[in-house]
Amino acid sequence: MGIRKLTGRLRRGVRNTVRKKPSGGSRRAGELVIITGMSGSGKASVLKAFEDLGYYCVDNLPVGLIPRFAELVGQSSEIERTALVVDVREGTQLEALPAIVKSVKRLLPTRMIFLEAEESILLRRFSETRRPHPLGAHAPVKSSLADLVIDTSRFNVHELRSYITERFQKYESDKNIMVSCVSFGFKHGVPEDADLLFDVRFLPNPHFVPEFRPLTGRHPKVAKYIRSFPQTREFIERISELLVYLLPHYIREGKSYLTISFGCTGGQHRSVMISEEVSRRLRKAGYRVKVVHRDSPK
């Protein structure tokens, strides 16, 4: 959006504030969300999610105009919730961003989202190498200035927008976390991004049943076979109870996603069935869960 058009709309809001006296006492201060992070980490998708939530969105507002923008938003009767992106095209101007954000937080409620992603993910998303955001290696920005740090490596576009929607809807939820249940085979290597890892190779292996060998743990017959053993049922029960206990603690510590990996020998039968069953129980408990079968045949 053009700067003149933006400023004009904000100024009209300020004039309306002067002409109209609030009927119910002083108006609640506006809200500002500043989105920044590594180039290619998904800032455009996140901004679109805020737009869908009804936020007044601005892409690439010059850093030097952020204080004036925040001041006008705080005075406006038309614009209440706003979100803006600070992009790498700001160049050296970005060096002033930390001080600006701290000053803006004194004007109105402000939250800063820092998006990051693994280098391999960025290379896969783009056909050419993109340099990291100038603030990406600046630890204080993420650890003390950013209110929310999101590693978008674990989200596709739809999951990222869904996560932002859940996180910033007007109602507050005590289950704002994305849980990934991942099945894998130890012979193919351990997942690098696992937060919690459970070895289910102690369960009887359907691979040695000729009928089940070409199938996966998603097949009803295979799942029934694995579930028929008492240790399977007890393991699922105990792990599910443990996770339901742990997740609220992770959320209180600010964790926005959790990857739980279940491994068997080949990643085709036992780990697949366990991932499916545990994810079902977590969904029943009210959590957002996705299932990934890394090494299972399609």
PDB file of C-alpha atoms in Angstrom:
ATOM      1  CA  MET A   1       0.000   0.000   0.000  1.00  0.00           C
ATOM      2  CA  GLY A   2       1.301   3.485  -0.877  1.00  0.00           C
ATOM      3  CA  ILE A   3       2.613   5.617   1.954  1.00  0.00           C
ATOM      4  CA  ARG A   4       0.449   8.626   0.972  1.00  0.00           C
ATOM      5  CA  LYS A   5      -2.722   6.540   0.900  1.00  0.00           C
ATOM      6  CA  LEU A   6      -1.841   4.894   4.205  1.00  0.00           C
ATOM      7  CA  THR A   7      -1.044   8.185   5.913  1.00  0.00           C
ATOM      8  CA  GLY A   8      -4.226   9.761   4.561  1.00  0.00           C
ATOM      9  CA  ARG A   9      -6.409   7.009   5.949  1.00  0.00           C
ATOM     10  CA  LEU A  10      -4.717   7.169   9.319  1.00  0.00           C
ATOM     11  CA  ARG A  11      -5.069  10.941   9.451  1.00  0.00           C
ATOM     12  CA  ARG A  12      -8.800  10.647   8.717  1.00  0.00           C
ATOM     13  CA  GLY A  13      -9.007   8.277  11.646  1.00  0.00           C
ATOM     14  CA  VAL A  14      -7.278  10.815  13.870  1.00  0.00           C
ATOM     15  CA  ARG A  15      -9.689  13.558  12.782  1.00  0.00           C
ATOM     16  CA  ASN A  16     -12.619  11.280  13.562  1.00  0.00           C
ATOM     17  CA  THR A  17     -11.165  10.706  17.004  1.00  0.00           C
ATOM     18  CA  VAL A  18     -11.155  14.448  17.607  1.00  0.00           C
ATOM     19  CA  ARG A  19     -14.685  14.994  16.255  1.00  0.00           C
ATOM     20  CA  LYS A  20     -16.288  11.957  17.930  1.00  0.00           C
ATOM     21  CA  LYS A  21     -16.192  11.467  21.631  1.00  0.00           C
ATOM     22  CA  PRO A  22     -16.242   7.815  22.706  1.00  0.00           C
ATOM     23  CA  SER A  23     -19.609   6.821  24.128  1.00  0.00           C
ATOM     24  CA  GLY A  24     -18.291   4.318  26.611  1.00  0.00           C
ATOM     25  CA  GLY A  25     -15.283   5.996  28.139  1.00  0.00           C
ATOM     26  CA  SER A  26     -11.756   5.911  26.722  1.00  0.00           C
ATOM     27  CA  ARG A  27     -11.195   3.658  23.733  1.00  0.00           C
ATOM     28  CA  ARG A  28      -8.919   0.661  24.096  1.00  0.00           C
ATOM     29  CA  ALA A  29      -5.468   1.341  22.708  1.00  0.00           C
ATOM     30  CA  GLY A  30      -4.744  -0.168  19.300  1.00  0.00           C
ATOM     31  CA  GLU A  31      -2.587  -3.213  18.699  1.00  0.00           C
ATOM     32  CA  LEU A  32       0.474  -3.478  16.467  1.00  0.00           C
ATOM     33  CA  VAL A  33       2.189  -6.656  15.259  1.00  0.00           C
ATOM     34  CA  ILE A  34       5.594  -6.284  13.588  1.00  0.00           C
ATOM     35  CA  ILE A  35       6.669  -9.229  11.420  1.00  0.00           C
ATOM     36  CA  THR A  36      10.299  -9.715  10.493  1.00  0.00           C
ATOM     37  CA  GLY A  37      12.805 -12.513  10.059  1.00  0.00           C
ATOM     38  CA  MET A  38      14.923 -14.331   7.539  1.00  0.00           C
ATOM     39  CA  SER A  39      14.377 -13.776   3.847  1.00  0.00           C
ATOM     40  CA  GLY A  40      12.154 -16.533   2.524  1.00  0.00           C
ATOM     41  CA  SER A  41      10.817 -17.594   5.907  1.00  0.00           C
ATOM     42  CA  GLY A  42       7.173 -16.877   5.052  1.00  0.00           C
ATOM     43  CA  LYS A  43       6.532 -13.254   5.979  1.00  0.00           C
ATOM     44  CA  ALA A  44       4.066 -12.751   3.107  1.00  0.00           C
ATOM     45  CA  SER A  45       2.024 -15.785   4.169  1.00  0.00           C
ATOM     46  CA  VAL A  46       1.929 -14.618   7.768  1.00  0.00           C
ATOM     47  CA  LEU A  47       0.830 -11.110   6.740  1.00  0.00           C
ATOM     48  CA  LYS A  48      -1.956 -12.631   4.643  1.00  0.00           C
ATOM     49  CA  ALA A  49      -3.131 -14.602   7.672  1.00  0.00           C
ATOM     50  CA  PHE A  50      -3.345 -11.382   9.690  1.00  0.00           C
ATOM     51  CA  GLU A  51      -5.281  -9.738   6.873  1.00  0.00           C
ATOM     52  CA  ASP A  52      -7.780 -12.606   6.976  1.00  0.00           C
ATOM     53  CA  LEU A  53      -8.165 -11.993  10.707  1.00  0.00           C
ATOM     54  CA  GLY A  54      -9.213  -8.402  10.050  1.00  0.00           C
ATOM     55  CA  TYR A  55      -5.915  -6.686  10.784  1.00  0.00           C
ATOM     56  CA  TYR A  56      -5.021  -3.530   8.844  1.00  0.00           C
ATOM     57  CA  CYS A  57      -1.894  -4.797   7.054  1.00  0.00           C
ATOM     58  CA  VAL A  58       1.067  -2.929   5.575  1.00  0.00           C
ATOM     59  CA  ASP A  59       3.905  -4.567   3.667  1.00  0.00           C
ATOM     60  CA  ASN A  60       7.398  -3.073   3.822  1.00  0.00           C
ATOM     61  CA  LEU A  61       6.679   0.093   5.776  1.00  0.00           C
ATOM     62  CA  PRO A  62       9.957   2.040   6.053  1.00  0.00           C
ATOM     63  CA  VAL A  63      11.485   1.540   9.485  1.00  0.00           C
ATOM     64  CA  GLY A  64      11.706   5.283  10.092  1.00  0.00           C
ATOM     65  CA  LEU A  65       7.918   5.639   9.744  1.00  0.00           C
ATOM     66  CA  ILE A  66       7.026   2.968  12.299  1.00  0.00           C
ATOM     67  CA  PRO A  67       6.885   5.368  15.317  1.00  0.00           C
ATOM     68  CA  ARG A  68       4.590   7.786  13.451  1.00  0.00           C
ATOM     69  CA  PHE A  69       2.487   4.865  12.220  1.00  0.00           C
ATOM     70  CA  ALA A  70       2.121   3.567  15.796  1.00  0.00           C
ATOM     71  CA  GLU A  71       1.201   7.027  17.050  1.00  0.00           C
ATOM     72  CA  LEU A  72      -1.550   7.434  14.449  1.00  0.00           C
ATOM     73  CA  VAL A  73      -2.902   3.930  15.094  1.00  0.00           C
ATOM     74  CA  GLY A  74      -3.091   4.672  18.801  1.00  0.00           C
ATOM     75  CA  GLN A  75      -5.178   7.778  18.069  1.00  0.00           C
ATOM     76  CA  SER A  76      -7.348   6.334  15.304  1.00  0.00           C
ATOM     77  CA  SER A  77     -10.986   5.362  15.836  1.00  0.00           C
ATOM     78  CA  GLU A  78     -11.079   3.417  12.547  1.00  0.00           C
ATOM     79  CA  ILE A  79      -7.997   1.239  12.793  1.00  0.00           C
ATOM     80  CA  GLU A  80      -7.626  -0.943  15.871  1.00  0.00           C
ATOM     81  CA  ARG A  81      -5.532  -3.997  15.011  1.00  0.00           C
ATOM     82  CA  THR A  82      -2.608  -3.614  12.633  1.00  0.00           C
ATOM     83  CA  ALA A  83       0.233  -5.745  11.306  1.00  0.00           C
ATOM     84  CA  LEU A  84       3.238  -4.766   9.220  1.00  0.00           C
ATOM     85  CA  VAL A  85       6.237  -6.456   7.662  1.00  0.00           C
ATOM     86  CA  VAL A  86       9.795  -5.200   7.938  1.00  0.00           C
ATOM     87  CA  ASP A  87      11.773  -6.655   5.035  1.00  0.00           C
ATOM     88  CA  VAL A  88      15.424  -7.027   4.095  1.00  0.00           C
ATOM     89  CA  ARG A  89      15.016  -4.298   1.492  1.00  0.00           C
ATOM     90  CA  GLU A  90      15.385  -1.833   4.352  1.00  0.00           C
ATOM     91  CA  GLY A  91      19.130  -2.548   4.342  1.00  0.00           C
ATOM     92  CA  THR A  92      21.127  -0.649   6.941  1.00  0.00           C
ATOM     93  CA  GLN A  93      17.949   1.040   8.201  1.00  0.00           C
ATOM     94  CA  LEU A  94      17.182  -2.208  10.025  1.00  0.00           C
ATOM     95  CA  GLU A  95      19.899  -1.467  12.541  1.00  0.00           C
ATOM     96  CA  ALA A  96      17.514   1.027  14.149  1.00  0.00           C
ATOM     97  CA  LEU A  97      14.660  -1.477  14.442  1.00  0.00           C
ATOM     98  CA  PRO A  98      15.374  -2.802  17.969  1.00  0.00           C
ATOM     99  CA  ALA A  99      15.361   0.701  19.465  1.00  0.00           C
ATOM    100  CA  ILE A 100      12.276   1.661  17.464  1.00  0.00           C
ATOM    101  CA  VAL A 101      10.319  -1.388  18.605  1.00  0.00           C
ATOM    102  CA  LYS A 102      11.124  -0.665  22.239  1.00  0.00           C
ATOM    103  CA  SER A 103       9.943   2.940  21.867  1.00  0.00           C
ATOM    104  CA  VAL A 104       6.774   1.907  20.036  1.00  0.00           C
ATOM    105  CA  LYS A 105       5.847  -0.505  22.836  1.00  0.00           C
ATOM    106  CA  ARG A 106       5.481   2.570  25.049  1.00  0.00           C
ATOM    107  CA  LEU A 107       2.863   3.996  22.667  1.00  0.00           C
ATOM    108  CA  LEU A 108       0.560   0.998  22.224  1.00  0.00           C
ATOM    109  CA  PRO A 109       0.502  -2.783  22.758  1.00  0.00           C
ATOM    110  CA  THR A 110       3.057  -4.175  20.325  1.00  0.00           C
ATOM    111  CA  ARG A 111       4.198  -7.686  19.580  1.00  0.00           C
ATOM    112  CA  MET A 112       7.057  -8.698  17.325  1.00  0.00           C
ATOM    113  CA  ILE A 113       7.173 -11.974  15.405  1.00  0.00           C
ATOM    114  CA  PHE A 114      10.525 -13.277  14.218  1.00  0.00           C
ATOM    115  CA  LEU A 115      10.395 -15.898  11.450  1.00  0.00           C
ATOM    116  CA  GLU A 116      13.297 -18.223  10.816  1.00  0.00           C
ATOM    117  CA  ALA A 117      13.885 -21.419   8.846  1.00  0.00           C
ATOM    118  CA  GLU A 118      16.582 -24.014   8.335  1.00  0.00           C
ATOM    119  CA  GLU A 119      18.986 -23.265   5.505  1.00  0.00           C
ATOM    120  CA  SER A 120      18.084 -26.476   3.670  1.00  0.00           C
ATOM    121  CA  ILE A 121      14.415 -25.456   3.716  1.00  0.00           C
ATOM    122  CA  LEU A 122      15.185 -22.008   2.320  1.00  0.00           C
ATOM    123  CA  LEU A 123      17.257 -23.524  -0.468  1.00  0.00           C
ATOM    124  CA  ARG A 124      14.399 -25.828  -1.351  1.00  0.00           C
ATOM    125  CA  ARG A 125      11.888 -22.961  -1.353  1.00  0.00           C
ATOM    126  CA  PHE A 126      13.918 -20.780  -3.684  1.00  0.00           C
ATOM    127  CA  SER A 127      15.856 -21.397  -6.865  1.00  0.00           C
ATOM    128  CA  GLU A 128      18.614 -19.048  -5.771  1.00  0.00           C
ATOM    129  CA  THR A 129      20.396 -18.524  -2.463  1.00  0.00           C
ATOM    130  CA  ARG A 130      18.907 -15.739  -0.343  1.00  0.00           C
ATOM    131  CA  ARG A 131      21.012 -14.011   2.252  1.00  0.00           C
ATOM    132  CA  PRO A 132      19.654 -14.199   5.809  1.00  0.00           C
ATOM    133  CA  HIS A 133      17.824 -11.304   7.365  1.00  0.00           C
ATOM    134  CA  PRO A 134      20.378  -8.850   8.847  1.00  0.00           C
ATOM    135  CA  LEU A 135      18.831  -9.427  12.258  1.00  0.00           C
ATOM    136  CA  GLY A 136      18.895 -13.209  11.886  1.00  0.00           C
ATOM    137  CA  ALA A 137      22.257 -13.661  13.570  1.00  0.00           C
ATOM    138  CA  HIS A 138      21.594 -10.984  16.181  1.00  0.00           C
ATOM    139  CA  ALA A 139      20.697 -13.071  19.232  1.00  0.00           C
ATOM    140  CA  PRO A 140      19.210 -10.235  21.363  1.00  0.00           C
ATOM    141  CA  VAL A 141      16.539  -9.596  18.718  1.00  0.00           C
ATOM    142  CA  LYS A 142      15.156 -13.102  19.053  1.00  0.00           C
ATOM    143  CA  SER A 143      15.813 -13.681  22.732  1.00  0.00           C
ATOM    144  CA  SER A 144      14.768 -10.336  24.220  1.00  0.00           C
ATOM    145  CA  LEU A 145      13.012  -8.247  21.568  1.00  0.00           C
ATOM    146  CA  ALA A 146      10.860 -10.759  19.693  1.00  0.00           C
ATOM    147  CA  ASP A 147       7.699 -11.823  21.498  1.00  0.00           C
ATOM    148  CA  LEU A 148       7.279 -14.897  19.312  1.00  0.00           C
ATOM    149  CA  VAL A 149       9.909 -16.797  17.324  1.00  0.00           C
ATOM    150  CA  ILE A 150       8.556 -19.218  14.699  1.00  0.00           C
ATOM    151  CA  ASP A 151      10.683 -21.735  12.830  1.00  0.00           C
ATOM    152  CA  THR A 152       8.684 -22.067   9.614  1.00  0.00           C
ATOM    153  CA  SER A 153      10.726 -25.075   8.463  1.00  0.00           C
ATOM    154  CA  ARG A 154       8.106 -27.347   9.981  1.00  0.00           C
ATOM    155  CA  PHE A 155       5.096 -25.677   8.385  1.00  0.00           C
ATOM    156  CA  ASN A 156       3.778 -25.634   4.873  1.00  0.00           C
ATOM    157  CA  VAL A 157       1.968 -22.458   3.751  1.00  0.00           C
ATOM    158  CA  HIS A 158      -1.449 -23.656   4.910  1.00  0.00           C
ATOM    159  CA  GLU A 159      -0.202 -24.872   8.298  1.00  0.00           C
ATOM    160  CA  LEU A 160       1.648 -21.600   8.905  1.00  0.00           C
ATOM    161  CA  ARG A 161      -1.437 -19.513   8.193  1.00  0.00           C
ATOM    162  CA  SER A 162      -3.531 -21.854  10.347  1.00  0.00           C
ATOM    163  CA  TYR A 163      -1.061 -21.489  13.208  1.00  0.00           C
ATOM    164  CA  ILE A 164      -1.095 -17.677  13.004  1.00  0.00           C
ATOM    165  CA  THR A 165      -4.884 -17.682  12.875  1.00  0.00           C
ATOM    166  CA  GLU A 166      -5.147 -19.848  15.978  1.00  0.00           C
ATOM    167  CA  ARG A 167      -2.504 -17.833  17.818  1.00  0.00           C
ATOM    168  CA  PHE A 168      -3.914 -14.365  17.113  1.00  0.00           C
ATOM    169  CA  GLN A 169      -7.663 -14.847  17.121  1.00  0.00           C
ATOM    170  CA  LYS A 170      -9.356 -12.549  19.615  1.00  0.00           C
ATOM    171  CA  TYR A 171     -10.144 -15.361  22.016  1.00  0.00           C
ATOM    172  CA  GLU A 172      -7.272 -16.844  23.959  1.00  0.00           C
ATOM    173  CA  SER A 173      -6.617 -20.576  23.815  1.00  0.00           C
ATOM    174  CA  ASP A 174      -4.604 -22.621  26.275  1.00  0.00           C
ATOM    175  CA  LYS A 175      -3.666 -25.110  23.534  1.00  0.00           C
ATOM    176  CA  ASN A 176      -1.795 -22.904  21.067  1.00  0.00           C
ATOM    177  CA  ILE A 177       0.752 -25.447  19.900  1.00  0.00           C
ATOM    178  CA  MET A 178       1.225 -27.467  16.719  1.00  0.00           C
ATOM    179  CA  VAL A 179       2.117 -31.095  17.418  1.00  0.00           C
ATOM    180  CA  SER A 180       3.763 -33.255  14.756  1.00  0.00           C
ATOM    181  CA  CYS A 181       3.687 -37.020  15.217  1.00  0.00           C
ATOM    182  CA  VAL A 182       6.419 -38.479  13.005  1.00  0.00           C
ATOM    183  CA  SER A 183       7.017 -42.149  12.238  1.00  0.00           C
ATOM    184  CA  PHE A 184      10.450 -43.217  11.004  1.00  0.00           C
ATOM    185  CA  GLY A 185      12.762 -46.195  10.573  1.00  0.00           C
ATOM    186  CA  PHE A 186      16.007 -46.335  12.521  1.00  0.00           C
ATOM    187  CA  LYS A 187      17.741 -47.922   9.538  1.00  0.00           C
ATOM    188  CA  HIS A 188      17.106 -44.684   7.630  1.00  0.00           C
ATOM    189  CA  GLY A 189      18.453 -42.440  10.394  1.00  0.00           C
ATOM    190  CA  VAL A 190      16.986 -40.530  13.317  1.00  0.00           C
ATOM    191  CA  PRO A 191      14.996 -37.320  12.520  1.00  0.00           C
ATOM    192  CA  GLU A 192      17.110 -34.264  13.241  1.00  0.00           C
ATOM    193  CA  ASP A 193      14.188 -32.100  14.333  1.00  0.00           C
ATOM    194  CA  ALA A 194      12.722 -34.489  16.934  1.00  0.00           C
ATOM    195  CA  ASP A 195      11.897 -32.859  20.279  1.00  0.00           C
ATOM    196  CA  LEU A 196      10.806 -36.148  21.824  1.00  0.00           C
ATOM    197  CA  LEU A 197      11.792 -39.558  20.454  1.00  0.00           C
ATOM    198  CA  PHE A 198      10.379 -42.960  21.391  1.00  0.00           C
ATOM    199  CA  ASP A 199      11.750 -46.315  20.266  1.00  0.00           C
ATOM    200  CA  VAL A 200       8.912 -48.801  19.597  1.00  0.00           C
ATOM    201  CA  ARG A 201      11.102 -51.665  18.387  1.00  0.00           C
ATOM    202  CA  PHE A 202      10.196 -53.568  21.568  1.00  0.00           C
ATOM    203  CA  LEU A 203       6.782 -54.293  20.041  1.00  0.00           C
ATOM    204  CA  PRO A 204       6.248 -57.469  17.940  1.00  0.00           C
ATOM    205  CA  ASN A 205       7.186 -56.797  14.315  1.00  0.00           C
ATOM    206  CA  PRO A 206       4.477 -57.364  11.628  1.00  0.00           C
ATOM    207  CA  HIS A 207       7.263 -57.554   9.056  1.00  0.00           C
ATOM    208  CA  PHE A 208       7.689 -61.234   9.945  1.00  0.00           C
ATOM    209  CA  VAL A 209       4.063 -61.986   9.109  1.00  0.00           C
ATOM    210  CA  PRO A 210       4.073 -62.604   5.317  1.00  0.00           C
ATOM    211  CA  GLU A 211       0.524 -61.256   4.933  1.00  0.00           C
ATOM    212  CA  PHE A 212       1.469 -57.941   6.542  1.00  0.00           C
ATOM    213  CA  ARG A 213       4.906 -57.410   5.012  1.00  0.00           C
ATOM    214  CA  PRO A 214       3.758 -55.340   1.987  1.00  0.00           C
ATOM    215  CA  LEU A 215       1.252 -53.339   4.061  1.00  0.00           C
ATOM    216  CA  THR A 216       1.772 -50.414   6.458  1.00  0.00           C
ATOM    217  CA  GLY A 217       0.653 -49.614   9.986  1.00  0.00           C
ATOM    218  CA  ARG A 218      -2.276 -47.681   8.542  1.00  0.00           C
ATOM    219  CA  HIS A 219      -3.885 -50.864   7.257  1.00  0.00           C
ATOM    220  CA  PRO A 220      -6.687 -52.023   9.631  1.00  0.00           C
ATOM    221  CA  LYS A 221      -5.374 -55.602   9.776  1.00  0.00           C
ATOM    222  CA  VAL A 222      -1.851 -54.512  10.638  1.00  0.00           C
ATOM    223  CA  ALA A 223      -3.081 -51.998  13.214  1.00  0.00           C
ATOM    224  CA  LYS A 224      -5.302 -54.669  14.801  1.00  0.00           C
ATOM    225  CA  TYR A 225      -2.371 -57.085  14.969  1.00  0.00           C
ATOM    226  CA  ILE A 226      -0.065 -54.560  16.668  1.00  0.00           C
ATOM    227  CA  ARG A 227      -2.820 -53.461  19.039  1.00  0.00           C
ATOM    228  CA  SER A 228      -3.543 -57.062  20.043  1.00  0.00           C
ATOM    229  CA  PHE A 229      -0.483 -57.156  22.293  1.00  0.00           C
ATOM    230  CA  PRO A 230      -0.960 -55.846  25.855  1.00  0.00           C
ATOM    231  CA  GLN A 231       2.354 -53.962  25.812  1.00  0.00           C
ATOM    232  CA  THR A 232       1.128 -51.991  22.787  1.00  0.00           C
ATOM    233  CA  ARG A 233      -2.057 -50.896  24.494  1.00  0.00           C
ATOM    234  CA  GLU A 234      -0.206 -49.996  27.696  1.00  0.00           C
ATOM    235  CA  PHE A 235       2.463 -48.058  25.795  1.00  0.00           C
ATOM    236  CA  ILE A 236      -0.128 -46.007  23.888  1.00  0.00           C
ATOM    237  CA  GLU A 237      -2.004 -45.270  27.102  1.00  0.00           C
ATOM    238  CA  ARG A 238       1.077 -44.245  29.076  1.00  0.00           C
ATOM    239  CA  ILE A 239       2.626 -42.133  26.298  1.00  0.00           C
ATOM    240  CA  SER A 240      -0.643 -40.347  25.589  1.00  0.00           C
ATOM    241  CA  GLU A 241      -1.124 -39.517  29.261  1.00  0.00           C
ATOM    242  CA  LEU A 242       2.470 -38.275  29.480  1.00  0.00           C
ATOM    243  CA  LEU A 243       2.053 -36.000  26.460  1.00  0.00           C
ATOM    244  CA  VAL A 244      -1.257 -34.572  27.658  1.00  0.00           C
ATOM    245  CA  TYR A 245       0.531 -33.758  30.915  1.00  0.00           C
ATOM    246  CA  LEU A 246       3.605 -32.242  29.215  1.00  0.00           C
ATOM    247  CA  LEU A 247       2.005 -30.096  26.508  1.00  0.00           C
ATOM    248  CA  PRO A 248       0.554 -27.384  28.799  1.00  0.00           C
ATOM    249  CA  HIS A 249       4.013 -26.973  30.358  1.00  0.00           C
ATOM    250  CA  TYR A 250       5.637 -26.577  26.944  1.00  0.00           C
ATOM    251  CA  ILE A 251       2.993 -24.001  26.012  1.00  0.00           C
ATOM    252  CA  ARG A 252       3.610 -21.994  29.194  1.00  0.00           C
ATOM    253  CA  GLU A 253       7.295 -21.883  28.278  1.00  0.00           C
ATOM    254  CA  GLY A 254       6.375 -20.345  24.919  1.00  0.00           C
ATOM    255  CA  LYS A 255       6.846 -23.393  22.702  1.00  0.00           C
ATOM    256  CA  SER A 256       4.735 -23.078  19.544  1.00  0.00           C
ATOM    257  CA  TYR A 257       5.332 -26.523  18.054  1.00  0.00           C
ATOM    258  CA  LEU A 258       6.497 -29.939  19.227  1.00  0.00           C
ATOM    259  CA  THR A 259       7.774 -32.816  17.107  1.00  0.00           C
ATOM    260  CA  ILE A 260       7.246 -36.270  18.603  1.00  0.00           C
ATOM    261  CA  SER A 261       9.003 -39.059  16.712  1.00  0.00           C
ATOM    262  CA  PHE A 262       8.248 -42.777  16.969  1.00  0.00           C
ATOM    263  CA  GLY A 263      10.799 -45.141  15.463  1.00  0.00           C
ATOM    264  CA  CYS A 264      10.796 -48.794  14.522  1.00  0.00           C
ATOM    265  CA  THR A 265      13.221 -50.743  12.323  1.00  0.00           C
ATOM    266  CA  GLY A 266      11.954 -49.798   8.876  1.00  0.00           C
ATOM    267  CA  GLY A 267       9.385 -47.090   9.629  1.00  0.00           C
ATOM    268  CA  GLN A 268       6.562 -48.987   7.938  1.00  0.00           C
ATOM    269  CA  HIS A 269       4.477 -50.826  10.536  1.00  0.00           C
ATOM    270  CA  ARG A 270       4.833 -50.249  14.280  1.00  0.00           C
ATOM    271  CA  SER A 271       5.924 -46.592  14.270  1.00  0.00           C
ATOM    272  CA  VAL A 272       3.204 -45.744  11.742  1.00  0.00           C
ATOM    273  CA  MET A 273       0.438 -47.342  13.794  1.00  0.00           C
ATOM    274  CA  ILE A 274       1.655 -45.758  17.047  1.00  0.00           C
ATOM    275  CA  SER A 275       1.903 -42.281  15.457  1.00  0.00           C
ATOM    276  CA  GLU A 276      -1.627 -42.555  14.138  1.00  0.00           C
ATOM    277  CA  GLU A 277      -3.047 -43.711  17.464  1.00  0.00           C
ATOM    278  CA  VAL A 278      -1.221 -41.147  19.614  1.00  0.00           C
ATOM    279  CA  SER A 279      -2.191 -38.306  17.242  1.00  0.00           C
ATOM    280  CA  ARG A 280      -5.823 -39.399  17.456  1.00  0.00           C
ATOM    281  CA  ARG A 281      -5.734 -39.190  21.246  1.00  0.00           C
ATOM    282  CA  LEU A 282      -4.050 -35.785  21.225  1.00  0.00           C
ATOM    283  CA  ARG A 283      -6.695 -34.434  18.846  1.00  0.00           C
ATOM    284  CA  LYS A 284      -9.358 -35.777  21.180  1.00  0.00           C
ATOM    285  CA  ALA A 285      -7.644 -33.815  23.971  1.00  0.00           C
ATOM    286  CA  GLY A 286      -8.088 -30.641  21.903  1.00  0.00           C
ATOM    287  CA  TYR A 287      -4.652 -30.178  20.303  1.00  0.00           C
ATOM    288  CA  ARG A 288      -3.825 -29.454  16.657  1.00  0.00           C
ATOM    289  CA  VAL A 289      -1.873 -32.418  15.337  1.00  0.00           C
ATOM    290  CA  LYS A 290      -0.390 -33.419  12.013  1.00  0.00           C
ATOM    291  CA  VAL A 291       1.007 -36.863  11.187  1.00  0.00           C
ATOM    292  CA  VAL A 292       4.082 -37.442   9.026  1.00  0.00           C
ATOM    293  CA  HIS A 293       5.177 -40.930   7.947  1.00  0.00           C
ATOM    294  CA  ARG A 294       8.721 -40.218   6.845  1.00  0.00           C
ATOM    295  CA  ASP A 295       9.765 -43.670   5.668  1.00  0.00           C
ATOM    296  CA  SER A 296       6.455 -45.397   5.036  1.00  0.00           C
ATOM    297  CA  PRO A 297       5.508 -46.338   1.436  1.00  0.00           C
ATOM    298  CA  LYS A 298       2.764 -44.201  -0.059  1.00  0.00           C
TER     299      LYS A 298
END
